[in-house]
Coordinates of C-alpha atoms in Angstrom, one line a residue:
M1 CA -4.0 -19.0 -6.6
T2 CA -6.0 -20.4 -3.6
R3 CA -2.9 -20.1 -1.3
K4 CA -2.5 -16.4 -2.2
V5 CA -6.2 -15.7 -1.5
E6 CA -5.9 -17.4 1.9
R7 CA -2.8 -15.4 2.8
T8 CA -4.6 -12.2 1.8
T9 CA -7.7 -13.0 3.8
R10 CA -5.7 -13.7 7.0
K11 CA -3.6 -10.6 6.6
P12 CA -5.2 -7.6 8.4
V13 CA -6.1 -4.6 6.3
M14 CA -3.3 -2.0 6.3
T15 CA -3.9 1.5 7.4
K16 CA -3.1 4.3 4.9
D17 CA 0.0 5.2 6.9
E18 CA 1.2 1.6 6.9
W19 CA 0.6 1.3 3.1
I20 CA 2.5 4.5 2.4
A21 CA 5.4 3.4 4.7
K22 CA 5.5 0.0 3.0
H23 CA 5.9 1.6 -0.5
L24 CA 8.2 4.4 0.6
R25 CA 10.6 1.8 2.1
H26 CA 11.3 0.8 -1.5
A27 CA 11.2 4.2 -3.1
P28 CA 13.2 7.5 -2.8
A29 CA 11.6 10.2 -0.7
R30 CA 11.0 12.2 -3.9
D31 CA 8.4 9.6 -4.9
E32 CA 6.2 10.4 -1.9
E33 CA 4.0 12.6 -4.0
W34 CA 3.7 9.9 -6.6
V35 CA 2.7 7.4 -3.9
H36 CA 0.1 9.9 -2.6
R37 CA -1.4 10.3 -6.1
L38 CA -1.6 6.6 -6.4
L39 CA -3.5 6.4 -3.1
V40 CA -5.9 9.1 -4.3
L41 CA -6.5 7.2 -7.5
Q42 CA -7.3 4.1 -5.4
G43 CA -9.6 6.1 -3.2
R44 CA -7.5 5.3 -0.1
A45 CA -6.3 8.9 0.7

């Protein structure tokens, strides 16, 4: 648990575009709308 927290702390905060790109890399293009809705729910869009 501690190791995971340290890794997260060291990692720079992703921009919205980077976050979307990261998730779309593992998802079909048709899921882009779903990813956007998830961002909206998280308050990141």
